[in-house]
Amino acid sequence: MYAVFSKLPTQARILCVGAGTGAEIIYLAQKNPGWHFTAVEPSAPMLDVFHRKAEECGITPRCEFHVGYLDSLPSADSFDAATSLLVSHFILTPADRIAFFRSISSRLRPGSLLVSADLAYDRASPAYPGLLDVWMRMMADAEVSEEKMESIRIAYSRDVALLPLEEVASIMTAGGFEKPVLFLQTGLIHAWYAAVAP
């Protein structure tokens, strides 16, 4: 991800949507000591964890912590870049998912980049069952319990908008971005970068 953002200004402002416990912010903050971050996260306990980690890493002065969704973030200056990691696949309807990306693009300066990663694949593909099995075995190697893996398998069929890559890219484009570029895949996780459309 840093390679995508490496040409940002030394004082760039980065919007992190669904920041969770702040792993990507800590990584990026350590890469560039001049960048500032706005963490948007609806889970207060997760944001509290990030706040503690930020204090331990000494990056708190460069971070804003917003409990809530992006639509409740006060209007401010535009951002130079944004991240959305493993967030949009939980938005089940295409219209709402387009609106989600639109809410990000509207807060970015022209030409600014978004890095977005989500679970994605064509479940109708003959290759999907095999890839899902490999994905589950990867999690088993990471010591995820059988019970947890079964709940994940059920969630993928019910609670996650697992869409073909082309559909995800189309949704991002409809949300105000130029055609996304796929730059990373790990199992079912795919990551794109895309510039705000002019």
Short mmCIF file of C-alpha atoms in Angstrom, two decimals, residues 29 36 56 66 84 97 107 124 127 145 152 164 177 194:
data_model
loop_
_atom_site.label_atom_id
_atom_site.label_comp_id
_atom_site.label_asym_id
_atom_site.label_seq_id
_atom_site.Cartn_x
_atom_site.Cartn_y
_atom_site.Cartn_z
CA ALA A 29 2.71 6.81 9.84
CA HIS A 36 -1.65 13.12 9.12
CA GLU A 56 2.51 3.90 22.28
CA HIS A 66 -13.82 9.80 14.74
CA SER A 84 -10.92 1.40 2.86
CA ARG A 97 -22.05 0.41 -1.89
CA ARG A 107 -13.89 14.16 0.34
CA ALA A 124 -20.56 -18.93 -9.94
CA ALA A 127 -12.87 -22.34 -9.51
CA SER A 145 -10.84 -22.46 15.11
CA ILE A 152 -16.99 -17.39 8.25
CA PRO A 164 -16.91 -10.72 -9.17
CA PHE A 177 -13.36 6.95 -9.24
CA ALA A 194 -8.10 4.25 -8.06
#
